[in-house]
Coordinates of C-alpha atoms (C1' of nucleotides) in Angstrom, one line a residue:
Chain A
M1 CA -27.1 27.0 -4.9
P2 CA -24.8 25.3 -2.4
E3 CA -21.8 27.5 -2.9
V4 CA -19.5 27.5 -6.0
S5 CA -17.1 24.6 -6.2
S6 CA -13.7 25.9 -5.0
D7 CA -11.9 23.8 -7.6
F8 CA -9.2 22.7 -5.2
L9 CA -8.4 19.4 -6.9
D10 CA -8.3 20.7 -10.5
D11 CA -5.4 23.0 -9.5
Y12 CA -3.7 20.7 -7.1
L13 CA -0.7 19.3 -8.9
P14 CA -0.2 16.2 -6.7
Y15 CA -3.7 15.1 -7.4
L16 CA -3.2 15.5 -11.2
L17 CA 0.1 13.7 -11.0
R18 CA -1.3 10.9 -9.1
R19 CA -4.3 10.6 -11.4
A20 CA -2.1 10.5 -14.4
D21 CA 0.2 7.9 -12.9
Q22 CA -2.7 5.7 -11.8
T23 CA -4.4 5.9 -15.2
L24 CA -1.3 5.2 -17.0
S25 CA 0.0 2.4 -14.7
A26 CA -3.2 0.5 -14.2
P27 CA -2.8 -2.0 -17.1
F28 CA 0.8 -2.7 -16.0
Y29 CA -0.2 -3.3 -12.4
A30 CA -2.4 -6.1 -13.7
V31 CA 0.7 -7.6 -15.4
L32 CA 2.6 -7.4 -12.1
N33 CA -0.2 -9.2 -10.4
E34 CA 0.1 -12.0 -12.9
Y35 CA 3.8 -12.3 -12.1
G36 CA 3.2 -12.1 -8.4
I37 CA 5.4 -9.1 -8.1
A38 CA 4.5 -6.3 -5.7
R39 CA 4.8 -2.8 -6.8
S40 CA 7.6 -2.1 -4.4
E41 CA 9.4 -5.1 -5.8
W42 CA 9.0 -3.9 -9.3
R43 CA 10.4 -0.6 -8.4
V44 CA 13.4 -2.2 -6.9
L45 CA 13.9 -4.5 -9.9
A46 CA 13.6 -1.7 -12.4
V47 CA 16.2 0.5 -10.6
L48 CA 18.6 -2.4 -10.2
E49 CA 18.3 -3.4 -13.8
E50 CA 19.0 0.2 -14.9
L51 CA 21.7 1.2 -12.4
G52 CA 23.3 -2.1 -11.5
E53 CA 24.7 -3.0 -8.2
L54 CA 23.6 -0.6 -5.4
S55 CA 23.6 -0.3 -1.7
V56 CA 20.2 -0.5 0.1
L57 CA 20.0 3.2 0.7
D58 CA 20.9 4.1 -2.8
L59 CA 18.3 1.6 -4.0
A60 CA 15.7 3.1 -1.7
A61 CA 16.3 6.6 -2.9
A62 CA 16.2 5.6 -6.6
A63 CA 13.1 3.5 -6.1
L64 CA 11.3 6.3 -4.3
S65 CA 10.6 4.0 -1.4
P66 CA 11.4 4.0 2.3
Q67 CA 14.4 1.9 3.4
P68 CA 12.4 -0.7 5.3
T69 CA 10.1 -1.2 2.4
V70 CA 13.1 -1.9 0.2
T71 CA 14.6 -4.3 2.7
H72 CA 11.3 -6.2 2.9
A73 CA 11.1 -6.3 -0.9
L74 CA 14.7 -7.5 -1.1
R75 CA 14.1 -10.3 1.3
R76 CA 11.2 -11.6 -0.9
L77 CA 13.1 -11.1 -4.1
E78 CA 16.2 -12.9 -2.7
K79 CA 14.0 -15.7 -1.6
R80 CA 12.8 -16.1 -5.2
G81 CA 16.3 -16.0 -6.5
L82 CA 15.9 -12.7 -8.3
V83 CA 18.5 -10.7 -6.6
A84 CA 21.6 -11.4 -4.6
R85 CA 23.1 -9.6 -1.6
T86 CA 26.8 -9.2 -0.9
T87 CA 28.3 -7.6 2.1
G88 CA 30.5 -4.6 1.2
T89 CA 34.2 -5.1 1.4
I90 CA 35.2 -1.7 2.4
D91 CA 32.3 -0.8 4.6
K92 CA 31.0 -3.9 6.1
R93 CA 27.7 -2.3 7.0
Q94 CA 26.7 -2.0 3.4
R95 CA 25.0 -4.7 1.5
F96 CA 25.3 -4.5 -2.3
I97 CA 22.4 -5.7 -4.2
S98 CA 22.7 -7.2 -7.6
M99 CA 20.5 -9.0 -10.1
T100 CA 20.7 -12.7 -10.7
S101 CA 20.3 -13.8 -14.2
A102 CA 16.8 -14.9 -13.5
G103 CA 16.0 -11.5 -12.0
S104 CA 17.5 -9.7 -14.9
A105 CA 15.5 -11.8 -17.3
L106 CA 12.3 -11.2 -15.5
T107 CA 12.9 -7.5 -15.2
T108 CA 13.7 -7.2 -18.9
T109 CA 10.5 -8.9 -19.7
L110 CA 8.6 -6.6 -17.4
M111 CA 10.3 -3.5 -18.7
A112 CA 9.4 -4.5 -22.2
E113 CA 5.8 -5.0 -21.2
A114 CA 5.8 -1.7 -19.3
K115 CA 7.1 0.2 -22.3
R116 CA 4.7 -1.6 -24.6
L117 CA 1.7 -0.6 -22.5
E118 CA 3.0 2.9 -22.0
A119 CA 3.4 3.3 -25.8
A120 CA 0.0 1.9 -26.4
A121 CA -1.6 4.3 -23.9
L122 CA 0.4 7.3 -25.3
S123 CA 0.0 6.4 -28.9
E124 CA -2.6 9.1 -29.5
A125 CA -0.9 11.7 -27.2
G126 CA 1.0 14.3 -29.0
D127 CA 4.4 15.7 -28.1
L128 CA 5.3 14.4 -24.7
S129 CA 8.9 15.3 -24.6
D130 CA 7.8 18.7 -23.5
L131 CA 5.8 17.3 -20.6
V132 CA 8.7 15.0 -19.7
A133 CA 11.1 17.9 -19.7
K134 CA 8.9 20.0 -17.5
L135 CA 8.3 17.2 -15.1
V136 CA 12.0 16.5 -14.8
E137 CA 12.8 20.2 -14.4
L138 CA 10.1 20.7 -11.8
T139 CA 11.2 17.7 -9.7
A140 CA 14.8 18.7 -9.8
R141 CA 13.9 22.2 -8.8
I142 CA 11.8 21.1 -5.9
E143 CA 14.3 18.7 -4.7
A144 CA 17.0 21.4 -4.7
H145 CA 14.7 23.8 -3.1
T146 CA 13.7 21.4 -0.4
A147 CA 17.1 20.1 0.4
A148 CA 19.1 23.2 0.2
P149 CA 17.6 25.9 2.4
N150 CA 18.1 24.4 5.8
T151 CA 21.1 22.1 5.3
E152 CA 19.3 19.8 7.7
A153 CA 16.5 17.4 7.1
S154 CA 13.9 18.4 9.6
A155 CA 12.2 15.9 11.8
Chain B
M1 CA 32.2 -1.6 -20.5
P2 CA 29.2 -3.4 -19.0
E3 CA 26.7 -2.3 -21.5
V4 CA 25.3 1.1 -22.0
S5 CA 22.6 2.1 -19.5
S6 CA 19.3 1.7 -21.3
D7 CA 17.7 4.7 -19.6
F8 CA 14.4 3.0 -18.9
L9 CA 13.4 5.2 -16.0
D10 CA 14.2 8.5 -17.5
D11 CA 11.7 7.9 -20.3
Y12 CA 9.1 6.0 -18.3
L13 CA 6.4 8.5 -17.6
P14 CA 4.8 6.7 -14.5
Y15 CA 8.2 6.9 -12.8
L16 CA 8.5 10.6 -13.5
L17 CA 5.0 11.3 -12.4
R18 CA 5.4 9.4 -9.2
R19 CA 8.7 11.0 -8.5
A20 CA 7.2 14.5 -9.0
D21 CA 4.2 13.6 -6.9
Q22 CA 6.3 12.3 -4.0
T23 CA 8.7 15.2 -4.1
L24 CA 5.9 17.6 -4.1
S25 CA 3.8 15.9 -1.5
A26 CA 6.4 14.9 1.0
P27 CA 6.0 18.0 3.2
F28 CA 2.3 17.8 3.3
Y29 CA 2.4 14.1 4.3
A30 CA 4.3 15.2 7.3
V31 CA 1.4 17.6 8.1
L32 CA -1.1 14.7 7.7
N33 CA 0.9 12.7 10.1
E34 CA 0.6 15.4 12.7
Y35 CA -3.1 15.4 12.3
G36 CA -3.3 11.6 12.4
I37 CA -4.9 11.5 9.0
A38 CA -4.0 8.7 6.6
R39 CA -3.4 9.5 3.0
S40 CA -6.5 7.6 1.9
E41 CA -8.5 9.6 4.4
W42 CA -7.2 12.9 3.2
R43 CA -8.1 12.0 -0.3
V44 CA -11.6 11.2 0.8
L45 CA -11.9 14.4 2.7
A46 CA -10.6 16.5 -0.1
V47 CA -13.0 15.1 -2.6
L48 CA -15.9 15.4 -0.2
E49 CA -15.1 19.0 0.6
E50 CA -14.9 19.8 -3.1
L51 CA -17.8 17.8 -4.5
G52 CA -20.2 17.7 -1.5
E53 CA -22.4 14.7 -0.7
L54 CA -21.4 11.6 -2.7
S55 CA -22.1 7.9 -2.8
V56 CA -19.3 5.6 -1.8
L57 CA -18.6 4.5 -5.4
D58 CA -18.5 8.1 -6.7
L59 CA -16.3 8.9 -3.8
A60 CA -13.9 6.1 -4.5
A61 CA -13.7 7.1 -8.2
A62 CA -13.0 10.7 -7.4
A63 CA -10.5 9.8 -4.7
L64 CA -8.6 7.5 -7.0
S65 CA -9.0 4.7 -4.5
P66 CA -10.5 1.2 -4.5
Q67 CA -13.9 1.0 -2.9
P68 CA -12.9 -1.1 0.1
T69 CA -10.2 1.3 0.9
V70 CA -12.7 4.1 0.9
T71 CA -15.1 2.2 3.1
H72 CA -12.4 1.6 5.6
A73 CA -11.4 5.2 5.6
L74 CA -15.0 6.3 6.0
R75 CA -15.4 4.1 9.1
R76 CA -12.4 5.8 10.7
L77 CA -13.5 9.2 9.7
E78 CA -17.0 8.6 10.9
K79 CA -15.7 7.4 14.2
R80 CA -13.9 10.6 14.6
G81 CA -17.0 12.6 13.8
L82 CA -15.6 14.0 10.6
V83 CA -18.1 12.6 8.1
A84 CA -21.6 11.3 8.3
R85 CA -23.3 8.5 6.5
T86 CA -27.0 8.6 5.5
T87 CA -28.8 5.8 3.7
G88 CA -30.1 6.7 0.3
T89 CA -33.9 7.4 0.2
I90 CA -34.5 6.3 -3.4
D91 CA -31.9 3.5 -3.6
K92 CA -31.5 2.1 -0.1
R93 CA -28.2 0.4 -1.1
Q94 CA -26.5 3.7 -1.4
R95 CA -24.9 5.5 1.4
F96 CA -24.4 9.2 1.0
I97 CA -21.4 10.6 2.7
S98 CA -21.3 14.1 3.8
M99 CA -19.0 16.3 5.9
T100 CA -19.7 17.2 9.4
S101 CA -18.8 20.8 10.4
A102 CA -15.8 19.4 12.2
G103 CA -14.8 17.5 9.1
S104 CA -15.2 20.5 6.9
A105 CA -13.3 22.7 9.2
L106 CA -10.4 20.3 9.4
T107 CA -10.4 19.7 5.7
T108 CA -10.4 23.5 5.0
T109 CA -7.3 23.7 7.2
L110 CA -5.6 20.9 5.5
M111 CA -6.4 22.2 2.1
A112 CA -5.0 25.6 3.0
E113 CA -1.9 24.0 4.2
A114 CA -1.6 21.8 1.1
K115 CA -2.0 24.9 -1.1
R116 CA 0.5 26.8 0.9
L117 CA 3.1 24.1 0.7
E118 CA 2.5 23.6 -3.0
A119 CA 2.9 27.2 -3.7
A120 CA 6.1 27.3 -1.7
A121 CA 7.5 24.4 -3.6
L122 CA 6.4 25.8 -6.9
S123 CA 7.4 29.4 -6.2
E124 CA 10.5 29.1 -8.4
A125 CA 8.9 27.0 -11.0
G126 CA 7.9 28.9 -14.1
D127 CA 4.8 28.6 -16.1
L128 CA 3.0 25.5 -14.9
S129 CA -0.4 26.1 -16.5
D130 CA 1.1 24.4 -19.5
L131 CA 2.1 21.4 -17.5
V132 CA -1.2 21.2 -15.8
A133 CA -3.0 21.4 -19.1
K134 CA -0.9 18.7 -20.6
L135 CA -1.5 16.4 -17.6
V136 CA -5.2 16.9 -17.7
E137 CA -5.3 16.3 -21.4
L138 CA -3.1 13.3 -21.2
T139 CA -5.2 11.7 -18.4
A140 CA -8.4 12.4 -20.2
R141 CA -7.1 10.9 -23.4
I142 CA -5.9 7.7 -21.7
E143 CA -9.1 7.3 -19.8
A144 CA -11.1 7.6 -22.9
H145 CA -8.7 5.3 -24.8
T146 CA -8.9 2.8 -22.1
A147 CA -12.6 2.8 -21.5
A148 CA -13.9 3.3 -25.0
P149 CA -12.6 0.5 -27.2
N150 CA -14.4 -2.4 -25.6
T151 CA -17.5 -0.7 -24.2
E152 CA -17.0 -3.1 -21.3
A153 CA -14.8 -2.9 -18.4
S154 CA -12.7 -6.0 -18.6
A155 CA -12.2 -8.3 -15.7
Chain C
dT1 C1' -45.4 -12.4 -7.8
dG2 C1' -41.3 -15.3 -8.0
dA3 C1' -36.7 -16.5 -9.9
dC4 C1' -32.6 -14.5 -11.5
dT5 C1' -29.3 -10.9 -12.5
dT6 C1' -27.1 -6.8 -11.4
dC7 C1' -25.6 -3.4 -8.4
dG8 C1' -23.9 -0.8 -3.9
dC9 C1' -21.6 -1.3 -0.1
dA10 C1' -19.7 -3.8 4.0
dT11 C1' -16.6 -7.3 5.7
dT12 C1' -13.0 -10.6 5.9
dC13 C1' -8.5 -11.7 5.7
dG14 C1' -3.9 -12.0 4.0
dT15 C1' -0.2 -8.9 3.0
dG16 C1' 2.5 -4.8 2.1
dT17 C1' 4.0 -0.6 4.3
dG18 C1' 6.6 2.4 7.0
dA19 C1' 7.7 4.8 11.8
dA20 C1' 10.4 3.6 15.4
dT21 C1' 13.9 1.1 17.1
dC22 C1' 17.8 -1.9 17.3
dT23 C1' 22.4 -3.9 16.0
dA24 C1' 26.7 -3.6 13.9
dT25 C1' 30.2 -1.0 11.8
dT26 C1' 32.7 3.2 10.9
dG27 C1' 34.3 7.9 11.7
dT28 C1' 36.1 11.3 15.1
dC29 C1' 38.1 13.6 18.7
dC30 C1' 40.8 13.8 22.7
Chain D
dG1 C1' 43.3 3.6 21.8
dG2 C1' 38.9 4.3 24.2
dA3 C1' 34.5 6.9 24.3
dC4 C1' 31.1 8.9 21.7
dA5 C1' 28.5 10.2 17.6
dA6 C1' 27.0 9.0 13.0
dT7 C1' 25.7 5.8 9.6
dA8 C1' 24.0 1.2 7.0
dG9 C1' 20.9 -1.9 7.3
dA10 C1' 17.7 -5.3 9.7
dT11 C1' 13.8 -5.9 12.6
dT12 C1' 9.6 -5.1 15.0
dC13 C1' 5.0 -4.0 15.2
dA14 C1' 0.8 -1.7 14.4
dC15 C1' -2.0 -0.5 10.8
dA16 C1' -3.5 0.7 6.2
dC17 C1' -4.5 -1.5 1.9
dG18 C1' -7.1 -4.0 -1.4
dA19 C1' -8.6 -8.6 -3.6
dA20 C1' -12.1 -11.6 -2.9
dT21 C1' -16.3 -12.3 -1.1
dG22 C1' -20.8 -11.6 1.3
dC23 C1' -25.2 -9.5 1.7
dG24 C1' -29.0 -6.8 1.0
dA25 C1' -31.5 -4.0 -2.3
dA26 C1' -32.9 -2.8 -6.8
dG27 C1' -33.9 -4.0 -11.8
dT28 C1' -35.8 -7.6 -15.2
dC29 C1' -38.5 -10.8 -17.3
dA30 C1' -42.0 -14.3 -17.3

DNA sequence: TGACTTCGCATTCGTGTGAATCTATTGTCC
DNA sequence: GGACAATAGATTCACACGAATGCGAAGTCA
């Protein structure tokens, strides 16, 4: 016998989270492909639709994406007429991003599809509010724990 | 009032999963960068270390990555002497991938670091076995639900 | 055995990604 | 007010990613 399996993955939360995400998202990613929308672009659109006008940095934070990735996505989305950029009035460094009506319409469609597919996949799953609550709490706790101790973001 | 926020994201499980994953994994990704290991390569290494010799397709499935991505990762890992490729004896199409001692050593180190960082991040979190169980169950259910109905993997 | 299909993996190639860097603007301190 | 640091965002550039495709090696059926 070549050594007992050490069961790293089965206890490694990031693996389980990623696995669940991928399994759940796969059908929707196919939809995105049909619309020619990259995943990073979808994340930007969803955040914008939900939170309204945002600066690039706020957008990046909410979309869980690095700033350059968001900037690239915005350029593409702007070229397609889905979002608009306006220079900040108070702080001229800032660019405030907002949806165009076309962008909002598309995003609404995508969100509906996303929710539909999610609901279909979860139809047989039981009580998920518990899972959601734990996920939210966990994330919040880690974020606090990571940001707080050193006051400084390490290199 | 510009319409009540529809709270899409707060209820959208893929977003929550991804958010938790990223938050939890961020410190470890910094470690990977230090070692010059891409994320896809880490996933391959972790699976190999845990499951032992595997074919490319099995590896891809376990690593949650597309096959070409795995092949690319393997080429790089082989070039660095971390994995070895042997042609299958029965089926000559297959390539069985195995760890070299150097690869295994590195992976063991990385796994230890991953577990250490995970434990640190989760130190204040309460009972997670519940969360893990729910995640596993959820994933399994979706996978079954997705694969079963049609007997065939759709295009 | 030969034609055809299916499967495993490699390769190509276009594209998204993100670390590092740069520019422009703002805040700060003297 | 001028010099310096800090910040917002754009840009550059190298590289990973993955869809499409190619190719060789089994199965299959006659």
